[in-house]
mmCIF file of C-alpha atoms in Angstrom:
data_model
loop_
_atom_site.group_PDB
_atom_site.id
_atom_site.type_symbol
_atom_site.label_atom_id
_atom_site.label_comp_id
_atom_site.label_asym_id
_atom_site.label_seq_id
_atom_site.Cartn_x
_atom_site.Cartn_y
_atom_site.Cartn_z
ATOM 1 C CA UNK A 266 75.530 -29.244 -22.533
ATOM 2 C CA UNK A 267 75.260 -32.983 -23.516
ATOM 3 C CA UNK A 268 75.286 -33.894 -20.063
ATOM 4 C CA UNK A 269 72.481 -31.658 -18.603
ATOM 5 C CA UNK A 270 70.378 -32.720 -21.280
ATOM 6 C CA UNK A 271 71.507 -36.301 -20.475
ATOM 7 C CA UNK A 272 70.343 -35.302 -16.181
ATOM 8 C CA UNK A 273 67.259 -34.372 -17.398
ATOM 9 C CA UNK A 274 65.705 -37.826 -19.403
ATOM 10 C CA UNK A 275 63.777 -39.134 -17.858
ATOM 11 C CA UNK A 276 64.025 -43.053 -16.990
ATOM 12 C CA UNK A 277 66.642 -45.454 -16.839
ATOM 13 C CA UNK A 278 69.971 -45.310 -18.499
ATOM 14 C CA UNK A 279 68.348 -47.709 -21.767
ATOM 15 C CA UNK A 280 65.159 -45.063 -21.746
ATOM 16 C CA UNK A 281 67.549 -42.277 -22.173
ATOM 17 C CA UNK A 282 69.673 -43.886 -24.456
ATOM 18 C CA UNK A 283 66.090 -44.172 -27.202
ATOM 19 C CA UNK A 284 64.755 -40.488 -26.615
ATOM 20 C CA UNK A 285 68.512 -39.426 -27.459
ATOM 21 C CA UNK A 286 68.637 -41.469 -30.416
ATOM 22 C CA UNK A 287 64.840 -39.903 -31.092
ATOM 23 C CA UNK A 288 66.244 -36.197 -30.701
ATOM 24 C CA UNK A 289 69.275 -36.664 -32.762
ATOM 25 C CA UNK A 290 67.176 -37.877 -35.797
ATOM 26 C CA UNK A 291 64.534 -35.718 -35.015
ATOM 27 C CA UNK A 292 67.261 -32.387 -35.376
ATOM 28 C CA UNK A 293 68.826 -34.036 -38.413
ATOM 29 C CA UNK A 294 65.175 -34.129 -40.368
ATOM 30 C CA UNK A 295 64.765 -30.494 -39.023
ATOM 31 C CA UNK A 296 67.718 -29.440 -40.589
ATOM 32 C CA UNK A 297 67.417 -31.627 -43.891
ATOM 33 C CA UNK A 298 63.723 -30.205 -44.646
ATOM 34 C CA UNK A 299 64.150 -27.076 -43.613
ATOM 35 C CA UNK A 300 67.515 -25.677 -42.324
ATOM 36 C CA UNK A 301 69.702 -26.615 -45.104
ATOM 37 C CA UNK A 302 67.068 -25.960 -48.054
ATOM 38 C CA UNK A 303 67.413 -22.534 -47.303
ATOM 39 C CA UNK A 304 71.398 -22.664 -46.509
ATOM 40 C CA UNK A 305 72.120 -24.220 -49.708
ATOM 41 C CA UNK A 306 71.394 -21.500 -52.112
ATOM 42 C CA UNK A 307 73.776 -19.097 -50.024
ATOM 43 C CA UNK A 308 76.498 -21.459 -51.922
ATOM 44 C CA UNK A 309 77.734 -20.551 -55.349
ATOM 45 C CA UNK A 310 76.533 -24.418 -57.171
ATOM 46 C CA UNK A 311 73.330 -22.454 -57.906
ATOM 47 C CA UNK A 312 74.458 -19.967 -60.579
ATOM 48 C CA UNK A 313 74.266 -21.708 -63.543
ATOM 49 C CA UNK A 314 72.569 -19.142 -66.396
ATOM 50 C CA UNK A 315 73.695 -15.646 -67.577
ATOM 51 C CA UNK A 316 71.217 -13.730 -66.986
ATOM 52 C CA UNK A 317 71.556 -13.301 -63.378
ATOM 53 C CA UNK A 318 67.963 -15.165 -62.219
ATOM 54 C CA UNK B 285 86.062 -23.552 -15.404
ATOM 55 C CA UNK B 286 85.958 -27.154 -16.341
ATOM 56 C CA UNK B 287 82.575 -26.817 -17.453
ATOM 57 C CA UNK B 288 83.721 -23.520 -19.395
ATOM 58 C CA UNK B 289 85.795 -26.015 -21.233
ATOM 59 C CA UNK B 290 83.559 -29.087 -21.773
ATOM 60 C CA UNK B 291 80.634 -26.755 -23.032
ATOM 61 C CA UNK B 292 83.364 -25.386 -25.731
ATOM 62 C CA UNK B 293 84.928 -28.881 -26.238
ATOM 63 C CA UNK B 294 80.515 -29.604 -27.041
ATOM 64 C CA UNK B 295 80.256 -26.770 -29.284
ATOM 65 C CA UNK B 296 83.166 -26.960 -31.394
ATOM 66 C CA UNK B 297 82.368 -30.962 -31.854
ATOM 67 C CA UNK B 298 78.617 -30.001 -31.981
ATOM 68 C CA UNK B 299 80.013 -27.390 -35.390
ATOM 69 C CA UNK B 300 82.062 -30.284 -36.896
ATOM 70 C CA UNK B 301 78.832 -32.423 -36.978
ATOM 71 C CA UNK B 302 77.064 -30.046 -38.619
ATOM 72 C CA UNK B 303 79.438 -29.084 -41.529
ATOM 73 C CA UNK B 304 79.520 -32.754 -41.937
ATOM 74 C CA UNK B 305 75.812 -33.154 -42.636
ATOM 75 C CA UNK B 306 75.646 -29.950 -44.605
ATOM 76 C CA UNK B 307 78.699 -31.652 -46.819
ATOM 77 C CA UNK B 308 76.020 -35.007 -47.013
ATOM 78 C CA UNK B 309 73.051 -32.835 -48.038
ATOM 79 C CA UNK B 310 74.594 -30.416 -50.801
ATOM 80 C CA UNK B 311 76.664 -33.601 -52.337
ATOM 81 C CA UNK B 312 74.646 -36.729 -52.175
ATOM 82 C CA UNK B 313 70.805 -35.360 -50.326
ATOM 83 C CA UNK B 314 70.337 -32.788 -53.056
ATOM 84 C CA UNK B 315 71.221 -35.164 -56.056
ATOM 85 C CA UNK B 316 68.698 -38.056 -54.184
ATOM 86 C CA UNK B 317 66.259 -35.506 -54.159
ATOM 87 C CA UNK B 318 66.668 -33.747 -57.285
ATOM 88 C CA UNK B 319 66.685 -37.344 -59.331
ATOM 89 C CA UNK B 320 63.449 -38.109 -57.920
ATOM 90 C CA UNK B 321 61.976 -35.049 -59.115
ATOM 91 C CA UNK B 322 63.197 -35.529 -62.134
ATOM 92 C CA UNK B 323 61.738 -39.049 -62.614
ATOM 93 C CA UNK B 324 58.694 -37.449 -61.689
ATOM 94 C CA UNK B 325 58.955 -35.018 -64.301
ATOM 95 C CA UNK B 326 59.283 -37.137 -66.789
ATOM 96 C CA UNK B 327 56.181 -39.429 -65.793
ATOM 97 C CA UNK B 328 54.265 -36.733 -66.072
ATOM 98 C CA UNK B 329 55.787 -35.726 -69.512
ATOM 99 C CA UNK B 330 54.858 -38.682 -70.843
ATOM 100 C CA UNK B 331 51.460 -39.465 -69.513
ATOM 101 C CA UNK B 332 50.282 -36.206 -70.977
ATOM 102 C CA UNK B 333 51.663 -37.310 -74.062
ATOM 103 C CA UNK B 334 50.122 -39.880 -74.228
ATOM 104 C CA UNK B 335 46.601 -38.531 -73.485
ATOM 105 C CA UNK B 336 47.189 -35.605 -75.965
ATOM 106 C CA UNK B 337 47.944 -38.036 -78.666
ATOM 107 C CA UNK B 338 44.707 -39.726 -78.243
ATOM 108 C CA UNK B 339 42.517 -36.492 -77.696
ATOM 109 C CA UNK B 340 44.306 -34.844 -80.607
ATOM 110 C CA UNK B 341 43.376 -37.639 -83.483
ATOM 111 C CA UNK B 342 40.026 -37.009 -84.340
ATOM 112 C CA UNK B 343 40.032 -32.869 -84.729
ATOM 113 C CA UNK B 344 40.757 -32.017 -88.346
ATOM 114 C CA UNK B 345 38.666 -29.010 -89.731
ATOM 115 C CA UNK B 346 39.660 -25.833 -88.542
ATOM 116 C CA UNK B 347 43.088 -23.748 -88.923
ATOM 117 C CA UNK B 348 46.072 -25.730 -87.601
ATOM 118 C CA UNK B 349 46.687 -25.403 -83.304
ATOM 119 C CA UNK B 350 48.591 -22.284 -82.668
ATOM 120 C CA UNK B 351 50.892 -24.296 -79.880
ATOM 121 C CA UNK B 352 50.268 -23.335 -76.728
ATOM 122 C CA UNK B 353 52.901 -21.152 -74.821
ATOM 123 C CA UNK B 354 54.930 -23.109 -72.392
ATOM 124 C CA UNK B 355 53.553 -22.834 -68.404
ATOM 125 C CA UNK B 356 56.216 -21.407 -66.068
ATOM 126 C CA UNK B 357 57.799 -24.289 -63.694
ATOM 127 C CA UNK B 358 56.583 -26.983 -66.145
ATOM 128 C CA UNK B 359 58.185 -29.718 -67.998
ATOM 129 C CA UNK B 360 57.166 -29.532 -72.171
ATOM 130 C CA UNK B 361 60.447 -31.550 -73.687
ATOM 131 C CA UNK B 362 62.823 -34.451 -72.950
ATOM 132 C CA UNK B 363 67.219 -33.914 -73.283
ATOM 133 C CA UNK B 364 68.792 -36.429 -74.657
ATOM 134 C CA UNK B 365 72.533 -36.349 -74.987
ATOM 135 C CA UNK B 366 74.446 -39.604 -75.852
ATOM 136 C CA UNK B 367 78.045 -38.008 -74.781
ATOM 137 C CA UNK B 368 76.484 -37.846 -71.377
ATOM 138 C CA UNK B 369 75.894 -42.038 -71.562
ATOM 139 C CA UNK B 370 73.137 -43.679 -72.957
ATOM 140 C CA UNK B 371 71.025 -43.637 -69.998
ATOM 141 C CA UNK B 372 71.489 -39.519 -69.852
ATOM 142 C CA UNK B 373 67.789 -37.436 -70.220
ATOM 143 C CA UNK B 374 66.233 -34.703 -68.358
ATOM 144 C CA UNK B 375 63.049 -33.041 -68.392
ATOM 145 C CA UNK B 376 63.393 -29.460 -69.661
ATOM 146 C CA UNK B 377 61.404 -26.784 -67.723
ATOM 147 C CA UNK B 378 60.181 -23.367 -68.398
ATOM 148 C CA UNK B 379 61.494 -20.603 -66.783
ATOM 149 C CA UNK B 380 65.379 -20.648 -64.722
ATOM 150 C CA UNK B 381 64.440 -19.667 -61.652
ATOM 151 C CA UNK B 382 66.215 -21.847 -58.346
ATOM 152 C CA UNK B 383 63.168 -23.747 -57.578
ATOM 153 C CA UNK B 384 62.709 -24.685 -61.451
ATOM 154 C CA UNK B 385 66.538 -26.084 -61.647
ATOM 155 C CA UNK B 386 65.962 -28.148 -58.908
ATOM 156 C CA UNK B 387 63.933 -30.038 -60.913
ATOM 157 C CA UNK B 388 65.026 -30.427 -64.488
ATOM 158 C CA UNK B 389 67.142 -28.362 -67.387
ATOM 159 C CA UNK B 390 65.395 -24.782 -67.160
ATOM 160 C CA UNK B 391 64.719 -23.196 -70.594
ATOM 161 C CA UNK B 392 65.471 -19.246 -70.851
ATOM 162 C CA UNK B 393 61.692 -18.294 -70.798
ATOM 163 C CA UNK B 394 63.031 -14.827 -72.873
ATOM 164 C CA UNK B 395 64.246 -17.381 -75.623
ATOM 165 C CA UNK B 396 63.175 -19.398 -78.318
ATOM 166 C CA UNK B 397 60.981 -22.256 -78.576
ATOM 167 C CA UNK B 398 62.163 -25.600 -79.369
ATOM 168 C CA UNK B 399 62.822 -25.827 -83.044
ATOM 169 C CA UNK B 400 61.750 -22.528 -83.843
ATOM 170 C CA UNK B 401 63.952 -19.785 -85.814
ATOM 171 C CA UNK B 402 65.768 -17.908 -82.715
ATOM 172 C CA UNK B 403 67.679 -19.854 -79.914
ATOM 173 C CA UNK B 404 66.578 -22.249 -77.648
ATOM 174 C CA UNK B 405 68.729 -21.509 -74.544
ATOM 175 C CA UNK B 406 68.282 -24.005 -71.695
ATOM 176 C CA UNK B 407 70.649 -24.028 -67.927
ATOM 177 C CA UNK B 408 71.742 -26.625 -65.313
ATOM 178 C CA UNK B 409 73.228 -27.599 -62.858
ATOM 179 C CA UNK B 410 76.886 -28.998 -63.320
ATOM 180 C CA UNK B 411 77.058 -29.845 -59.851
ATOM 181 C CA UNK B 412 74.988 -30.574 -56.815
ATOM 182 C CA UNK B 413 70.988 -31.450 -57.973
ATOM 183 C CA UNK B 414 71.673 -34.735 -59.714
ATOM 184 C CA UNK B 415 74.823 -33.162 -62.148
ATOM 185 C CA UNK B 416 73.167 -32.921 -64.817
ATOM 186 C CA UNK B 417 75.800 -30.603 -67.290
ATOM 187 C CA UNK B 418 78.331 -32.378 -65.247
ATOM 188 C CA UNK B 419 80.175 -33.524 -67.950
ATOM 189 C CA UNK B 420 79.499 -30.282 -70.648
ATOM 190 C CA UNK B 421 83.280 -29.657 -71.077
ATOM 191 C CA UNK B 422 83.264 -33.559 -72.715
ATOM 192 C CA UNK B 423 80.984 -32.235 -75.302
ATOM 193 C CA UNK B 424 82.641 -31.938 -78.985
ATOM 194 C CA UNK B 425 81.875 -30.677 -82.354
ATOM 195 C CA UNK B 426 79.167 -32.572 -84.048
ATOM 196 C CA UNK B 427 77.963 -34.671 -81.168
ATOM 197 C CA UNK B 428 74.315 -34.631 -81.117
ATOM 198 C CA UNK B 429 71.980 -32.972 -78.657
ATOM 199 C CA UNK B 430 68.451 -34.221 -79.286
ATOM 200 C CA UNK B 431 64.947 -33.040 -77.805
ATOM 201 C CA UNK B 432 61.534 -34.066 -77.877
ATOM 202 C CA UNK B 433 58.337 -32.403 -77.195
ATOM 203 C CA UNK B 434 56.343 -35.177 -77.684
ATOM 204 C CA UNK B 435 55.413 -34.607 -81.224
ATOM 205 C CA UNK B 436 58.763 -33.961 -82.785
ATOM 206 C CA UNK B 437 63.158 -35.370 -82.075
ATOM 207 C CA UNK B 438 65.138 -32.163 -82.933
ATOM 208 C CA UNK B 439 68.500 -33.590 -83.147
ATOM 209 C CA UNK B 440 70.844 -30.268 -82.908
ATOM 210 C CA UNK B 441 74.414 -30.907 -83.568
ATOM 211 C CA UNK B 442 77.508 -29.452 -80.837
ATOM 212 C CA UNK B 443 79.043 -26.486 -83.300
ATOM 213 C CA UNK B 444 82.561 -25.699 -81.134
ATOM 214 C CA UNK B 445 83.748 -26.948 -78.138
ATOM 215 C CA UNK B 446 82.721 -25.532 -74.777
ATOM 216 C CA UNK B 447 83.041 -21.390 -74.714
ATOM 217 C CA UNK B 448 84.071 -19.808 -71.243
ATOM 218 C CA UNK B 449 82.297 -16.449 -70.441
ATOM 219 C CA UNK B 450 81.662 -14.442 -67.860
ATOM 220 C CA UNK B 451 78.645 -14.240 -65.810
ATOM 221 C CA UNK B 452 76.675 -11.074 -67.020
ATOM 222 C CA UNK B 453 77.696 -12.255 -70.940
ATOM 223 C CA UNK B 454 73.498 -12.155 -71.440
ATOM 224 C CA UNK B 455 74.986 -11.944 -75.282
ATOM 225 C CA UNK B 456 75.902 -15.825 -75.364
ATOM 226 C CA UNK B 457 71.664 -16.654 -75.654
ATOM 227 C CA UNK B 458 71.057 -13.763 -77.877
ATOM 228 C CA UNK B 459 68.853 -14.925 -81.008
ATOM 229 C CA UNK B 460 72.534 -14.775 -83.188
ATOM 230 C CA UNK B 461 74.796 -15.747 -80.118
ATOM 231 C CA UNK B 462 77.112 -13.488 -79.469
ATOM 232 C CA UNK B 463 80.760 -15.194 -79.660
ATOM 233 C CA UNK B 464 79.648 -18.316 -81.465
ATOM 234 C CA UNK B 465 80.588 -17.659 -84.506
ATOM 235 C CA UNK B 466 77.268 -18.261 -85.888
ATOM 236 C CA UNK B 467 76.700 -14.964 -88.916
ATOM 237 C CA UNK B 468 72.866 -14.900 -89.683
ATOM 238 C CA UNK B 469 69.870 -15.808 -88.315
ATOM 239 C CA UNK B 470 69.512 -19.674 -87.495
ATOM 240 C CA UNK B 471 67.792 -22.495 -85.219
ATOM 241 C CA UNK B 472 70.376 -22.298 -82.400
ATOM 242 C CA UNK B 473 70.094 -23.983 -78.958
ATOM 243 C CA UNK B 474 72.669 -23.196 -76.324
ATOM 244 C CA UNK B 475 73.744 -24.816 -73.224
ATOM 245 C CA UNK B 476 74.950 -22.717 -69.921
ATOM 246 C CA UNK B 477 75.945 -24.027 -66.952
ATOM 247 C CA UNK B 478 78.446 -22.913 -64.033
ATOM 248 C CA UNK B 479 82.406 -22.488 -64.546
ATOM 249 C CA UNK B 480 84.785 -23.608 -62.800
ATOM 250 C CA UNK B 481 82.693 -27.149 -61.544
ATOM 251 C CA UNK B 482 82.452 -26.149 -58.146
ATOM 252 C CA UNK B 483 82.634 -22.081 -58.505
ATOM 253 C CA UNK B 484 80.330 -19.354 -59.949
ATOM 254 C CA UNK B 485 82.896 -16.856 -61.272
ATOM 255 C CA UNK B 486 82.074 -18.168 -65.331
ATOM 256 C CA UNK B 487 79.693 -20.333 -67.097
ATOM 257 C CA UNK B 488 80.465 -22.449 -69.550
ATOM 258 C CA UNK B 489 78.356 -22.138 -72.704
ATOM 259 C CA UNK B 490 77.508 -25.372 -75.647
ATOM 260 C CA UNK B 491 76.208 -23.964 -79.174
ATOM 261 C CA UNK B 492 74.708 -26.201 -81.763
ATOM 262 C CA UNK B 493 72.593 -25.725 -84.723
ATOM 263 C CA UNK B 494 69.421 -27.866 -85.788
ATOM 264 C CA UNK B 495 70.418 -30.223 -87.917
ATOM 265 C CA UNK B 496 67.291 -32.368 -88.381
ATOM 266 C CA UNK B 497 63.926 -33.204 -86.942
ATOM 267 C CA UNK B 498 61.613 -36.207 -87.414
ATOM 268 C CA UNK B 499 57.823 -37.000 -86.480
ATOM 269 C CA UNK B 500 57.558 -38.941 -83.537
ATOM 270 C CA UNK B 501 55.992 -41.815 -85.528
ATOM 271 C CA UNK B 502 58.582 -41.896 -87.312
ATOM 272 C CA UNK B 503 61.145 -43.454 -84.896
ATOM 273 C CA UNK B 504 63.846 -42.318 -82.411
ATOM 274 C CA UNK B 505 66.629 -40.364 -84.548
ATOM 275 C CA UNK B 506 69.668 -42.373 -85.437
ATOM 276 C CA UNK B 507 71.981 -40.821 -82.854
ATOM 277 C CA UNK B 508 69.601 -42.058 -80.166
ATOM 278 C CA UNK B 509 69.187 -45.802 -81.639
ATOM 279 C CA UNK B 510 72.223 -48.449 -80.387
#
């Protein structure tokens, strides 16, 4: 998996080494804005009152 | 067949890293986040204060303001709580809904108004979101809770240690809580927040009764001054 997308950079071993960096902190943001916003809740930290809201 | 293997090798390393940054977000992301929001709250509190209390000087004739209800998802008091560390206040919100506790305390919108005969029942988060009620089961009889909406301190004080309910117990923010011990009609606030710290199965519930407010003008309350 890692390695196919690693075949298919384009440019020099250095080139691929930036757009990988690029991707990997481009999924992390994806899954800190958006991902786990909506996975969090699924967790039990969120039931704090007694009236079931 | 190798590559069966390398591609599961990926995934299952691929999981781990995930789990790992999910662990990061709920414990340390969410309280960043939530901290900043609350900051922000509490700029905003008191910039409107402070415009209000220059609009509101000059108009005298007329029947005194019938306050204005509180607006869902907004901050109208300050939490101070000097068991917590001196450092320790949150904006209080209306309304308890997910998006409103990310933010700030959330106030029971079916409750009572600050100060006002009834109880004042406000929620948070004990962990994740800043901790706010992280340290509720510290909290002992007499220790002060104090609020203010920008006119008034209410200084309630802590009436028996922390009560563990279940989670459908709507009784515990009843006008005359329900298990507190308290016999007639009163100026109660109550605290809930989750039981056990990390779990949902309880909630932990904090009664006190108001014990005395003050004009703004007229200086913090002595529990808040060093």
């Amino acid at each position: 998996m890692y390695g196919w997308i690693w075949r298919h950079l384009p440019g020099n071993a250095w080139v691929r080494a930036v757009i990988s960096l690029v991707l990997v902190l481009a999924v992390v943001y994806v899954l800190f804005q958006y991902v786990f916003p909506w996975a969090e809740p699924l967790l039990p930290f969120n039931d704090v009152t007694v009236d079931g809201q | 067949m190798r590559v069966l293997v390398r591609t599961f090798s990926e995934l299952c390393i691929t999981v781990g890293a995930l789990i790992v940054l999910f662990v990061v977000y709920v414990l340390y992301w969410t309280g960043v986040r939530a901290d900043s929001a609350m900051d922000g709250q509490l700029d905003e509190l008191r910039d409107r204060w402070a415009r209000d209390s220059v609009d509101d000087a000059p108009t005298t004739d007329g029947p005194p303001d019938e306050p204005l209800p509180y607006k869902d998802g907004k901050a109208f008091a300050v939490m101070y709580i000097p068991r917590f560390g001196f450092t320790w206040n949150k904006p209080v919100l209306q309304g308890t809904g997910t998006d409103v506790l990310k933010k700030g305390l959330g106030h029971y919108a079916s409750t009572a108004r600050l100060g006002q005969k009834g109880n004042f029942a406000v929620a948070g988060h004990r962990r994740t979101y800043g901790d706010p009620f992280k340290d509720v089961p510290e909290l002992r009889p007499n220790d002060p809770v104090i609020l203010t909406d920008g006119t008034t301190w209410f200084t309630y004080r802590v009436d028996r240690r922390p009560y563990r309910t279940l989670p459908d117990d709507v009784g515990v923010i009843d006008p005359v809580p329900r298990g507190s011990g308290f016999d007639g009609p009163g100026r109660y606030l109550t605290l809930t927040t989750c039981e056990p710290e990390w779990g949902h199965s309880h909630r932990l519930i904090v009664w006190a009764r108001l014990d005395a407010t003050q004009p703004v003008e007229a200086g913090k309350p002595a529990a808040l001054r060093r």
